[in-house]
């Protein structure tokens, strides 16, 4: 099947944001980032159409908060990392609601957020001493600069830190021999920044982290419907990838596994507005595409080394396994009960849940205890909502929920289809 023409292909842009404020809340993130986000989202939403959404990669620099490379377990940065990402997705949804950037108007924007940690591989002149690309969603500026993504716009912030991050990015992209092989015909635009009173530093980050029993996790699971992938799903999937240990120089090919339990079609046939519900195949494809967007920054053609489909008798018998060159395996598994592969795969050691599925984590560990298996470490993500003093208008709140609720998205699709028929 022929791919889309260049004219119809979705444009991709990059926004580099300076580090987060020390008090990370929706109010402080709004003050710091809203002006730039409004400009970037409005700018590229005009490049979306009915068939393709423009894509915006947001890279939040966190060099003062945590390192991109660390010998510590990845769960040691989980609390702050998922909190920052959740606040940004919440702010993006709020702006898109206010500016009417939405699929109903054929101008929606597909936003993906990654974190850029401190980087020990840059020399004093900003040229990398090494070019080993890191696995997202926590990367370094070298990985960002050497990425082969065909960004058409690169946005930065008018501030001292914003200029510093942009200069380092451009030196890598334009001066390094490997960087020169990447697409360089992008526009550069400096956006108006907001106000950050004080940035979070590494000591504050460590002192306020949750009390996780630090442990290396090489097999992490999450479950959900993932219908019409939205910001809540993106946060859930990003948090799952955050927990998984990245490849290391000492064990570059050690298998690491993300298991994504995706509710089967049979369990969803009684859902509201089921006629516009995506099939399991569509949902798993969207999940895999998003995960690759936040994890893999190398050659797009090398993202998936191979894929295998499985159909076996019994629970969790249908699955697609995607093997990446980095040694990671993404397993999309069809689930037909509340537990999914967490009670059939003993190797899983961590589970990511939302506030709505917290009780499911306890139930899973109860079942594993019955089998004599070790408990899963359960990590919870922040709730994305519009409940703040700035967002008390009921219509705005309903519109906001229309961006983070699969049911509301299906309702709006149903109403649009009904009105056009």
CSV table of C-alpha atoms in Angstrom, one decimal:
chain,number,residue,atom,x,y,z
A,1,UNK,CA,0.0,0.0,0.0
A,2,UNK,CA,1.4,3.4,-1.0
A,3,UNK,CA,2.2,5.8,1.9
A,4,UNK,CA,0.9,9.3,2.2
A,5,UNK,CA,2.5,12.0,-0.1
A,6,UNK,CA,4.9,14.4,1.3
A,7,UNK,CA,2.3,17.1,1.2
A,8,UNK,CA,-0.1,15.1,3.3
A,9,UNK,CA,2.4,13.6,5.7
A,10,UNK,CA,2.1,15.0,9.3
A,11,UNK,CA,4.7,17.6,10.1
A,12,UNK,CA,6.9,17.1,13.2
A,13,UNK,CA,8.2,19.8,15.4
A,14,UNK,CA,10.4,20.1,18.5
A,15,UNK,CA,9.9,22.4,21.5
A,16,UNK,CA,12.8,22.6,24.0
A,17,UNK,CA,11.6,23.8,27.4
A,18,UNK,CA,13.9,25.1,30.3
A,19,UNK,CA,13.9,23.2,33.6
A,20,UNK,CA,10.9,23.0,35.9
A,21,UNK,CA,10.3,25.3,38.9
A,22,UNK,CA,11.1,24.1,42.4
A,23,UNK,CA,7.4,24.1,43.3
A,24,UNK,CA,5.9,21.9,40.6
A,25,UNK,CA,2.2,22.6,40.4
A,26,UNK,CA,-0.3,23.5,37.6
A,27,UNK,CA,-0.1,27.2,38.6
A,28,UNK,CA,3.8,27.3,38.5
A,29,UNK,CA,3.9,25.3,35.3
A,30,UNK,CA,1.3,27.6,33.7
A,31,UNK,CA,3.3,30.6,34.7
A,32,UNK,CA,6.5,29.1,33.3
A,33,UNK,CA,5.4,27.4,30.1
A,34,UNK,CA,1.9,28.5,29.0
A,35,UNK,CA,3.1,31.4,26.8
A,36,UNK,CA,5.5,29.2,24.8
A,37,UNK,CA,3.1,26.3,24.6
A,38,UNK,CA,0.3,28.5,23.3
A,39,UNK,CA,2.5,29.9,20.6
A,40,UNK,CA,3.9,26.5,19.5
A,41,UNK,CA,0.5,24.7,19.6
A,42,UNK,CA,-1.3,27.4,17.7
A,43,UNK,CA,1.6,27.6,15.2
A,44,UNK,CA,1.6,23.9,14.2
A,45,UNK,CA,-2.1,23.2,14.6
A,46,UNK,CA,-2.6,24.9,11.3
A,47,UNK,CA,-0.5,22.2,9.7
A,48,UNK,CA,-2.9,19.4,10.8
A,49,UNK,CA,-5.7,18.2,8.6
A,50,UNK,CA,-8.6,15.7,8.6
A,51,UNK,CA,-6.2,12.8,7.8
A,52,UNK,CA,-3.0,13.6,9.7
A,53,UNK,CA,-2.3,15.4,13.0
A,54,UNK,CA,0.8,17.5,13.3
A,55,UNK,CA,3.2,16.2,15.9
A,56,UNK,CA,5.0,18.1,18.6
A,57,UNK,CA,7.8,16.6,20.6
A,58,UNK,CA,8.3,18.5,23.9
A,59,UNK,CA,11.7,18.1,25.5
A,60,UNK,CA,11.7,19.3,29.1
A,61,UNK,CA,15.3,19.9,30.3
A,62,UNK,CA,15.9,18.6,33.8
A,63,UNK,CA,19.6,18.8,34.0
A,64,UNK,CA,19.4,20.3,37.5
A,65,UNK,CA,17.0,17.6,38.7
A,66,UNK,CA,18.4,14.2,37.6
A,67,UNK,CA,21.0,12.7,35.3
A,68,UNK,CA,20.2,11.0,32.0
A,69,UNK,CA,22.7,8.3,32.9
A,70,UNK,CA,22.7,6.8,36.4
A,71,UNK,CA,23.7,3.7,38.3
A,72,UNK,CA,20.7,4.2,40.5
A,73,UNK,CA,17.5,2.3,39.7
A,74,UNK,CA,15.2,4.2,37.4
A,75,UNK,CA,12.4,4.2,40.0
A,76,UNK,CA,14.4,6.7,42.1
A,77,UNK,CA,13.3,9.5,39.7
A,78,UNK,CA,9.8,8.3,39.1
A,79,UNK,CA,7.9,10.6,41.5
A,80,UNK,CA,9.2,13.9,40.0
A,81,UNK,CA,9.5,12.6,36.4
A,82,UNK,CA,5.9,11.4,36.0
A,83,UNK,CA,4.7,14.5,37.9
A,84,UNK,CA,6.4,16.9,35.5
A,85,UNK,CA,5.1,15.0,32.5
A,86,UNK,CA,1.6,14.9,33.9
A,87,UNK,CA,1.5,18.6,34.6
A,88,UNK,CA,2.7,19.3,31.0
A,89,UNK,CA,0.0,17.1,29.5
A,90,UNK,CA,-2.6,18.7,31.7
A,91,UNK,CA,-1.4,22.2,30.6
A,92,UNK,CA,-1.4,21.1,26.9
A,93,UNK,CA,-5.0,19.8,27.2
A,94,UNK,CA,-6.1,23.0,28.9
A,95,UNK,CA,-4.6,25.2,26.2
A,96,UNK,CA,-6.0,23.0,23.4
A,97,UNK,CA,-9.4,23.3,25.0
A,98,UNK,CA,-9.2,27.1,25.3
A,99,UNK,CA,-7.8,27.5,21.7
A,100,UNK,CA,-10.2,25.0,20.1
A,101,UNK,CA,-7.4,22.8,18.9
A,102,UNK,CA,-9.3,19.5,18.5
A,103,UNK,CA,-10.0,16.6,16.1
A,104,UNK,CA,-13.4,18.0,15.5
A,105,UNK,CA,-11.8,21.0,13.8
A,106,UNK,CA,-9.2,19.0,12.0
A,107,UNK,CA,-6.4,20.9,13.7
A,108,UNK,CA,-5.5,18.5,16.5
A,109,UNK,CA,-1.8,18.1,17.6
A,110,UNK,CA,-0.2,14.8,18.6
A,111,UNK,CA,2.0,15.8,21.6
A,112,UNK,CA,4.7,13.5,23.0
A,113,UNK,CA,6.8,14.6,26.1
A,114,UNK,CA,10.3,13.4,27.0
A,115,UNK,CA,12.7,14.5,29.7
A,116,UNK,CA,16.3,15.6,29.0
A,117,UNK,CA,18.5,14.8,32.0
A,118,UNK,CA,22.0,16.1,32.8
A,119,UNK,CA,24.6,15.0,30.4
A,120,UNK,CA,28.2,14.1,31.1
A,121,UNK,CA,29.1,13.4,27.5
A,122,UNK,CA,29.3,17.0,26.3
A,123,UNK,CA,32.7,18.7,26.1
A,124,UNK,CA,33.2,22.3,27.1
A,125,UNK,CA,32.4,23.5,23.6
A,126,UNK,CA,29.1,21.5,23.5
A,127,UNK,CA,30.4,18.8,21.1
A,128,UNK,CA,29.6,15.2,22.4
A,129,UNK,CA,32.5,13.0,23.5
A,130,UNK,CA,30.3,10.0,22.7
A,131,UNK,CA,27.4,9.3,20.5
A,132,UNK,CA,25.6,6.4,22.3
A,133,UNK,CA,21.9,7.2,22.0
A,134,UNK,CA,19.8,6.7,25.1
A,135,UNK,CA,16.5,5.1,25.5
A,136,UNK,CA,13.7,7.5,26.3
A,137,UNK,CA,11.6,8.8,27.9
A,138,UNK,CA,14.7,10.2,29.8
A,139,UNK,CA,17.4,11.1,27.3
A,140,UNK,CA,20.3,13.6,27.0
A,141,UNK,CA,21.0,16.5,24.6
A,142,UNK,CA,23.3,14.3,22.5
A,143,UNK,CA,20.4,11.8,21.9
A,144,UNK,CA,18.1,14.7,21.1
A,145,UNK,CA,20.6,16.4,18.8
A,146,UNK,CA,21.5,13.2,16.9
A,147,UNK,CA,17.9,12.0,16.6
A,148,UNK,CA,16.9,11.3,13.0
A,149,UNK,CA,13.5,12.8,13.4
A,150,UNK,CA,12.6,15.1,10.5
A,151,UNK,CA,11.6,18.1,12.6
A,152,UNK,CA,10.4,21.0,10.4
A,153,UNK,CA,10.3,23.5,13.3
A,154,UNK,CA,12.5,23.7,16.3
A,155,UNK,CA,11.1,26.0,19.0
A,156,UNK,CA,13.1,27.3,22.0
A,157,UNK,CA,12.5,29.8,24.8
A,158,UNK,CA,13.8,33.4,25.0
A,159,UNK,CA,15.8,33.0,28.2
A,160,UNK,CA,19.4,32.3,29.3
A,161,UNK,CA,18.7,28.6,29.9
A,162,UNK,CA,16.6,28.3,26.8
A,163,UNK,CA,19.4,29.8,24.7
A,164,UNK,CA,22.0,27.5,26.3
A,165,UNK,CA,19.9,24.4,25.5
A,166,UNK,CA,19.3,25.6,21.9
A,167,UNK,CA,23.0,26.3,21.3
A,168,UNK,CA,24.0,22.8,22.6
A,169,UNK,CA,21.3,21.2,20.4
A,170,UNK,CA,22.4,23.1,17.3
A,171,UNK,CA,26.1,22.3,17.9
A,172,UNK,CA,25.3,18.6,18.0
A,173,UNK,CA,22.9,18.8,15.1
A,174,UNK,CA,24.9,21.0,12.8
A,175,UNK,CA,28.6,20.5,13.8
A,176,UNK,CA,28.9,16.9,14.7
A,177,UNK,CA,29.6,14.5,11.8
A,178,UNK,CA,26.8,12.2,12.9
A,179,UNK,CA,24.5,15.2,13.4
A,180,UNK,CA,25.1,16.4,9.9
A,181,UNK,CA,23.6,13.2,8.6
A,182,UNK,CA,20.2,14.2,10.2
A,183,UNK,CA,17.6,16.5,8.7
A,184,UNK,CA,18.9,20.0,9.2
A,185,UNK,CA,16.5,22.1,7.1
A,186,UNK,CA,14.3,23.1,10.0
A,187,UNK,CA,13.1,26.6,10.9
A,188,UNK,CA,14.2,28.0,14.3
A,189,UNK,CA,11.8,30.1,16.3
A,190,UNK,CA,12.4,31.6,19.8
A,191,UNK,CA,9.2,31.9,21.8
A,192,UNK,CA,8.2,34.1,24.6
A,193,UNK,CA,9.0,32.5,28.0
A,194,UNK,CA,7.1,32.6,31.2
A,195,UNK,CA,8.2,33.2,34.8
A,196,UNK,CA,10.2,30.7,36.9
A,197,UNK,CA,11.0,31.9,40.3
A,198,UNK,CA,13.4,29.1,41.3
A,199,UNK,CA,14.3,25.9,39.5
A,200,UNK,CA,14.2,22.5,41.2
A,201,UNK,CA,17.7,21.2,41.9
A,202,UNK,CA,19.0,17.7,42.4
A,203,UNK,CA,19.1,17.8,46.2
A,204,UNK,CA,15.5,19.0,46.4
A,205,UNK,CA,14.5,16.3,44.0
A,206,UNK,CA,16.1,13.5,46.0
A,207,UNK,CA,14.7,14.9,49.4
A,208,UNK,CA,11.1,15.0,48.2
A,209,UNK,CA,11.0,11.7,46.3
A,210,UNK,CA,8.5,9.0,47.3
A,211,UNK,CA,9.8,6.2,49.5
A,212,UNK,CA,10.1,3.5,46.8
A,213,UNK,CA,12.1,0.5,47.6
A,214,UNK,CA,14.7,1.2,45.0
A,215,UNK,CA,15.0,-1.8,42.7
A,216,UNK,CA,16.0,-2.5,39.1
A,217,UNK,CA,12.9,-3.4,37.0
A,218,UNK,CA,13.5,-5.2,33.7
A,219,UNK,CA,9.9,-6.3,33.2
A,220,UNK,CA,7.1,-3.8,33.8
A,221,UNK,CA,3.4,-4.0,33.0
A,222,UNK,CA,0.4,-1.8,32.5
A,223,UNK,CA,-3.2,-2.4,31.4
A,224,UNK,CA,-6.0,-0.5,29.9
A,225,UNK,CA,-8.4,-0.1,27.1
A,226,UNK,CA,-6.3,2.5,25.2
A,227,UNK,CA,-9.2,3.5,23.0
A,228,UNK,CA,-8.6,6.7,21.0
A,229,UNK,CA,-5.3,7.3,22.6
A,230,UNK,CA,-5.3,10.5,24.7
A,231,UNK,CA,-3.2,12.4,27.2
A,232,UNK,CA,-4.1,10.2,30.1
A,233,UNK,CA,-3.0,7.1,28.2
A,234,UNK,CA,0.2,8.9,27.1
A,235,UNK,CA,1.0,9.6,30.8
A,236,UNK,CA,0.3,6.0,31.8
A,237,UNK,CA,2.5,4.6,29.0
A,238,UNK,CA,5.3,7.1,29.6
A,239,UNK,CA,5.3,6.3,33.3
A,240,UNK,CA,5.6,2.6,32.5
A,241,UNK,CA,8.6,3.2,30.2
A,242,UNK,CA,10.1,5.4,33.0
A,243,UNK,CA,10.2,2.4,35.4
A,244,UNK,CA,11.9,0.1,33.0
A,245,UNK,CA,15.7,0.1,33.3
A,246,UNK,CA,17.5,1.4,30.2
A,247,UNK,CA,20.2,-0.4,28.3
A,248,UNK,CA,23.6,0.0,29.9
A,249,UNK,CA,27.1,-0.3,28.4
A,250,UNK,CA,27.8,-3.3,30.6
A,251,UNK,CA,24.6,-5.2,29.6
A,252,UNK,CA,23.5,-3.6,26.3
A,253,UNK,CA,21.5,-6.6,25.1
A,254,UNK,CA,19.9,-7.6,28.4
A,255,UNK,CA,16.3,-8.2,27.6
A,256,UNK,CA,13.9,-5.6,29.0
A,257,UNK,CA,10.2,-6.0,28.6
A,258,UNK,CA,7.2,-3.6,28.5
A,259,UNK,CA,4.0,-5.6,28.8
A,260,UNK,CA,0.9,-3.7,27.7
A,261,UNK,CA,-2.3,-5.4,28.5
A,262,UNK,CA,-5.0,-4.1,26.1
A,263,UNK,CA,-8.6,-5.0,26.8
A,264,UNK,CA,-10.1,-7.4,24.1
A,265,UNK,CA,-12.9,-6.4,21.9
A,266,UNK,CA,-15.3,-8.9,23.5
A,267,UNK,CA,-15.2,-7.1,26.9
A,268,UNK,CA,-16.0,-3.8,25.3
A,269,UNK,CA,-19.0,-4.6,23.1
A,270,UNK,CA,-21.3,-3.1,25.7
A,271,UNK,CA,-19.4,0.1,26.1
A,272,UNK,CA,-21.2,3.4,25.3
A,273,UNK,CA,-20.9,4.5,21.7
A,274,UNK,CA,-19.3,1.1,20.8
A,275,UNK,CA,-19.9,1.7,17.1
A,276,UNK,CA,-16.9,4.2,17.1
A,277,UNK,CA,-14.7,2.2,19.4
A,278,UNK,CA,-11.4,1.2,17.8
A,279,UNK,CA,-10.6,-2.4,17.3
A,280,UNK,CA,-7.9,-4.2,19.3
A,281,UNK,CA,-5.6,-4.1,16.3
A,282,UNK,CA,-6.0,-0.3,16.0
A,283,UNK,CA,-5.5,0.2,19.7
A,284,UNK,CA,-2.4,-1.9,20.0
A,285,UNK,CA,-0.9,-0.2,16.9
A,286,UNK,CA,-1.5,3.3,18.4
A,287,UNK,CA,0.1,2.1,21.7
A,288,UNK,CA,3.2,0.7,20.0
A,289,UNK,CA,3.6,3.8,17.8
A,290,UNK,CA,3.4,6.1,20.8
A,291,UNK,CA,5.9,4.0,22.8
A,292,UNK,CA,8.4,4.1,19.9
A,293,UNK,CA,8.0,7.9,19.7
A,294,UNK,CA,9.1,8.3,23.3
A,295,UNK,CA,11.7,5.5,23.5
A,296,UNK,CA,13.5,5.2,20.2
A,297,UNK,CA,15.5,8.2,18.9
A,298,UNK,CA,17.7,6.3,16.4
A,299,UNK,CA,17.0,5.5,12.7
A,300,UNK,CA,13.2,5.2,12.4
A,301,UNK,CA,13.8,2.2,10.1
A,302,UNK,CA,15.7,0.4,12.9
A,303,UNK,CA,13.1,1.0,15.6
A,304,UNK,CA,11.5,-2.5,15.4
A,305,UNK,CA,13.9,-5.3,14.6
A,306,UNK,CA,11.1,-7.9,14.3
A,307,UNK,CA,7.6,-8.6,15.3
A,308,UNK,CA,5.8,-11.9,16.1
A,309,UNK,CA,2.1,-12.6,16.5
A,310,UNK,CA,0.9,-15.2,18.9
A,311,UNK,CA,-2.5,-16.9,19.2
A,312,UNK,CA,-2.8,-19.6,21.9
A,313,UNK,CA,-5.6,-21.2,23.8
A,314,UNK,CA,-6.5,-19.7,27.2
A,315,UNK,CA,-6.2,-16.3,28.8
A,316,UNK,CA,-3.8,-13.8,27.3
A,317,UNK,CA,-3.3,-16.1,24.3
A,318,UNK,CA,-3.3,-13.3,21.7
A,319,UNK,CA,-0.3,-11.1,21.6
A,320,UNK,CA,2.1,-9.2,19.3
A,321,UNK,CA,5.7,-8.9,20.5
A,322,UNK,CA,7.9,-6.2,19.0
A,323,UNK,CA,11.7,-6.7,19.4
A,324,UNK,CA,13.9,-3.5,19.3
A,325,UNK,CA,17.6,-3.4,18.5
A,326,UNK,CA,18.2,-2.1,22.0
A,327,UNK,CA,17.2,-5.4,23.5
A,328,UNK,CA,13.8,-4.2,24.6
A,329,UNK,CA,10.6,-6.1,23.8
A,330,UNK,CA,7.2,-4.5,23.7
A,331,UNK,CA,4.5,-7.1,24.3
A,332,UNK,CA,0.9,-6.0,23.4
A,333,UNK,CA,-1.3,-8.6,25.0
A,334,UNK,CA,-5.1,-9.0,24.6
A,335,UNK,CA,-6.6,-9.3,28.0
A,336,UNK,CA,-9.9,-10.9,28.8
A,337,UNK,CA,-10.0,-10.6,32.6
A,338,UNK,CA,-8.9,-7.9,35.2
A,339,UNK,CA,-5.5,-9.5,35.8
A,340,UNK,CA,-4.0,-10.1,32.4
A,341,UNK,CA,-0.4,-11.3,32.1
A,342,UNK,CA,0.5,-10.1,35.6
A,343,UNK,CA,-0.7,-13.4,37.0
A,344,UNK,CA,0.6,-15.6,34.1
A,345,UNK,CA,4.1,-14.1,33.8
A,346,UNK,CA,6.1,-14.4,37.0
A,347,UNK,CA,9.0,-12.3,35.5
A,348,UNK,CA,7.0,-9.1,35.7
A,349,UNK,CA,8.2,-7.1,38.8
A,350,UNK,CA,6.3,-3.7,38.5
A,351,UNK,CA,2.9,-2.5,37.6
A,352,UNK,CA,1.8,1.0,36.8
A,353,UNK,CA,-1.7,2.1,37.7
A,354,UNK,CA,-3.9,5.2,37.8
A,355,UNK,CA,-6.1,6.3,40.7
A,356,UNK,CA,-9.0,4.5,39.0
A,357,UNK,CA,-7.2,1.2,38.9
A,358,UNK,CA,-5.4,1.3,42.2
A,359,UNK,CA,-7.6,-1.5,43.6
A,360,UNK,CA,-6.6,-3.6,40.7
A,361,UNK,CA,-3.0,-3.5,41.8
A,362,UNK,CA,-3.9,-4.9,45.2
A,363,UNK,CA,-6.0,-7.6,43.6
A,364,UNK,CA,-3.2,-8.6,41.3
A,365,UNK,CA,-0.8,-8.9,44.2
A,366,UNK,CA,-3.4,-11.0,46.0
A,367,UNK,CA,-3.5,-13.5,43.1
A,368,UNK,CA,0.3,-13.6,42.9
A,369,UNK,CA,0.5,-14.3,46.6
A,370,UNK,CA,-1.8,-17.3,46.0
A,371,UNK,CA,0.7,-18.6,43.5
A,372,UNK,CA,3.6,-18.1,45.8
A,373,UNK,CA,5.0,-15.3,43.6
A,374,UNK,CA,6.6,-12.1,44.8
A,375,UNK,CA,4.5,-9.0,44.9
A,376,UNK,CA,4.7,-6.4,42.2
A,377,UNK,CA,5.9,-3.0,43.0
A,378,UNK,CA,2.9,-0.7,42.2
A,379,UNK,CA,3.5,2.8,40.9
A,380,UNK,CA,0.6,5.3,40.6
A,381,UNK,CA,0.4,8.2,38.1
A,382,UNK,CA,-1.1,11.6,38.8
A,383,UNK,CA,-4.7,12.3,37.9
A,384,UNK,CA,-5.2,14.6,34.9
A,385,UNK,CA,-8.1,16.9,35.6
A,386,UNK,CA,-9.3,20.5,35.3
A,387,UNK,CA,-10.1,21.1,38.9
A,388,UNK,CA,-8.3,24.3,39.8
A,389,UNK,CA,-9.3,27.8,40.5
A,390,UNK,CA,-8.5,28.8,37.0
A,391,UNK,CA,-10.7,26.2,35.5
A,392,UNK,CA,-14.1,26.3,37.3
A,393,UNK,CA,-16.2,27.0,34.3
A,394,UNK,CA,-18.3,23.9,33.8
A,395,UNK,CA,-18.3,24.0,30.0
A,396,UNK,CA,-14.5,24.3,29.9
A,397,UNK,CA,-14.2,21.5,32.4
A,398,UNK,CA,-16.5,19.3,30.2
A,399,UNK,CA,-14.4,20.2,27.1
A,400,UNK,CA,-11.2,19.3,29.1
A,401,UNK,CA,-12.6,15.9,30.0
A,402,UNK,CA,-13.4,15.4,26.4
A,403,UNK,CA,-9.7,15.3,25.8
A,404,UNK,CA,-8.8,12.7,28.5
A,405,UNK,CA,-11.8,10.4,28.4
A,406,UNK,CA,-12.3,7.7,25.8
A,407,UNK,CA,-16.0,7.7,26.4
A,408,UNK,CA,-16.3,11.5,25.9
A,409,UNK,CA,-14.2,11.2,22.7
A,410,UNK,CA,-16.5,8.4,21.4
A,411,UNK,CA,-19.5,10.5,22.3
A,412,UNK,CA,-18.2,13.5,20.3
A,413,UNK,CA,-17.3,11.2,17.4
A,414,UNK,CA,-20.8,9.7,17.5
A,415,UNK,CA,-22.4,13.1,17.6
A,416,UNK,CA,-20.3,14.4,14.7
A,417,UNK,CA,-21.1,11.3,12.6
A,418,UNK,CA,-24.8,11.6,13.4
A,419,UNK,CA,-25.0,15.3,12.4
A,420,UNK,CA,-23.2,14.7,9.1
A,421,UNK,CA,-25.3,11.7,8.1
